[in-house]
Amino acid sequence: MKKYTVFLVDDHKLFREGLKLLLETLNYIEAVWEAENGKQFLASLNLHKPDIVFMDIEMPEMDGIATTEKAIELFPDLNIIALSIYGNENYYTRMIKAGAKGFVLKNSSLQDVENAMANVLNGDNYVSQEILNRLINSIDKKKNLNSDFLTEREKEVLFHICRGLSNQDIANVLYLSKRTVDKHRENLLFKTDSKNTAGLVMYAVKNGIVDI
Amino acid sequence: MKKYTVFLVDDHKLFREGLKLLLETLNYIEAVWEAENGKQFLASLNLHKPDIVFMDIEMPEMDGIATTEKAIELFPDLNIIALSIYGNENYYTRMIKAGAKGFVLKNSSLQDVENAMANVLNGDNYVSQEILNRLINSIDKKKNLNSDFLTEREKEVLFHICRGLSNQDIANVLYLSKRTVDKHRENLLFKTDSKNTAGLVMYAVKNGIVDI
DNA sequence: AACCCCTTACGTCTTTAAACGTAGGCAAAC
DNA sequence: GTTTGCCTACGTTTAAAGACGTAAGGGGTT
């Protein structure tokens, strides 16, 4: 039986180690390597060339999107599967554009992860069922959508607002200054003609920027 | 042709007078009387016994729900039609329970109002199409609902939060102290396990407390 | 080269929200 | 007839949001 090597890129040590243990229970996994951010991963790519990479999106130093772009530039046939807690549109579309061949949510089952690996090794793309549903829903919503005038960054900030994050929190996850997030929020209020957070969230829900 | 008398109970003078003019264009309307709150209306019920009453819900002194209850207690066959800006569930279910025979939104057409009058005079109930849709939607949502543990008052406050009102605003429309609304909000945060307004709004959307 | 748009960022001030605690009145349930 | 749950309400303190204004730097367009 052919065995495969896997590279986990994730800043959450606990998650990384848990997934490593899970993967090691599979008899066709030969080795599991780890990195805690994009830079570390890219640096060790020359030494360790994995069959599959699981890539987190939100990471310090260098996030999953930039890392994927760079890695695919260096090794175009690298099999990268995005691993994210959130299935929001910004994330999966950007990861796919960057060259990822799969997208799996962190609340998926090991079975999902296995499916993703099998498909990707077979040269196919893979997105988990949940993401697939969201994609289909978002296509329906796009039909009569009126939020094109929000920039990508604004939608991203809005998404995190809906998650209940404060501006400081958002600044932390996006690696920005809090004052920048303040400004994005201010612009969002103006653009969506809202008075406060409640209005922003309602707008996001109505326009499919967050899933209900 | 039989002619009918109408009583408008609404604290918004401008709206009352506009509707009065509209109704007077109908040749089967004999007279339109007015009151600016529930107490005034009840006091004059002995003098003026209208065929139809249009009752606002949010009013100072005595709101539409309490007024309807009292009026129906005094004159069980009174035809009361609720007139509200909002079609939220708290409102229409409570008005119907109180004895109202119709529910029309303030953004309806005169045709809607005429339909409501015709149906109610005919002994039927009437809710405008929009409310009917919401009722049907809310039945679907009720299937897997988990927000029974929010009290009616809490749901009402949450509804207004979603409308973008501040606590002071909500206190004004519900005729409460701001500090009371503060407390309801605090309890909502605790009960729904939310950190902030965004979480509350998302909860409300998920559980059908507001319509999208 | 000049332009527009987006992203990033800072300063200051006012208003709201959030996080504690406490407590009386009231109606329904037991 | 006491308990229980809900609605009402106040005081204080800290954190966050909201409302202005300003501006540098990057990327793409014309």
mmCIF file of C-alpha atoms in Angstrom, chain B residues 8-20 34-37 55-60 83-86 106 163 172-173 175:
data_model
loop_
_atom_site.group_PDB
_atom_site.id
_atom_site.type_symbol
_atom_site.label_atom_id
_atom_site.label_comp_id
_atom_site.label_asym_id
_atom_site.label_seq_id
_atom_site.Cartn_x
_atom_site.Cartn_y
_atom_site.Cartn_z
ATOM 1 C CA LEU B 8 -58.998 55.836 14.870
ATOM 2 C CA VAL B 9 -56.892 55.311 17.988
ATOM 3 C CA ASP B 10 -53.325 56.424 17.412
ATOM 4 C CA ASP B 11 -50.948 58.789 19.171
ATOM 5 C CA HIS B 12 -49.466 60.051 15.913
ATOM 6 C CA LYS B 13 -51.621 62.984 14.963
ATOM 7 C CA LEU B 14 -50.275 63.221 11.440
ATOM 8 C CA PHE B 15 -50.896 59.589 10.681
ATOM 9 C CA ARG B 16 -54.370 59.761 12.214
ATOM 10 C CA GLU B 17 -55.352 62.728 10.129
ATOM 11 C CA GLY B 18 -53.917 61.315 6.940
ATOM 12 C CA LEU B 19 -55.791 58.079 7.365
ATOM 13 C CA LYS B 20 -58.935 60.009 8.241
ATOM 14 C CA GLU B 34 -60.288 59.964 16.722
ATOM 15 C CA ALA B 35 -58.507 59.378 20.002
ATOM 16 C CA GLU B 36 -54.815 59.699 20.760
ATOM 17 C CA ASN B 37 -54.600 56.941 23.325
ATOM 18 C CA MET B 55 -56.050 50.612 16.918
ATOM 19 C CA ASP B 56 -52.376 51.477 17.081
ATOM 20 C CA ILE B 57 -50.303 49.278 19.360
ATOM 21 C CA GLU B 58 -47.539 51.483 20.682
ATOM 22 C CA MET B 59 -49.197 54.347 22.549
ATOM 23 C CA PRO B 60 -48.567 56.263 25.745
ATOM 24 C CA LEU B 83 -52.648 48.965 12.915
ATOM 25 C CA SER B 84 -48.935 48.642 13.469
ATOM 26 C CA ILE B 85 -45.685 49.643 11.879
ATOM 27 C CA TYR B 86 -44.182 46.316 12.812
ATOM 28 C CA LYS B 106 -49.044 50.833 8.436
ATOM 29 C CA ARG B 163 -34.320 47.341 14.685
ATOM 30 C CA ASN B 172 -39.227 55.344 24.966
ATOM 31 C CA VAL B 173 -41.242 53.090 22.687
ATOM 32 C CA TYR B 175 -42.665 53.309 28.089
#
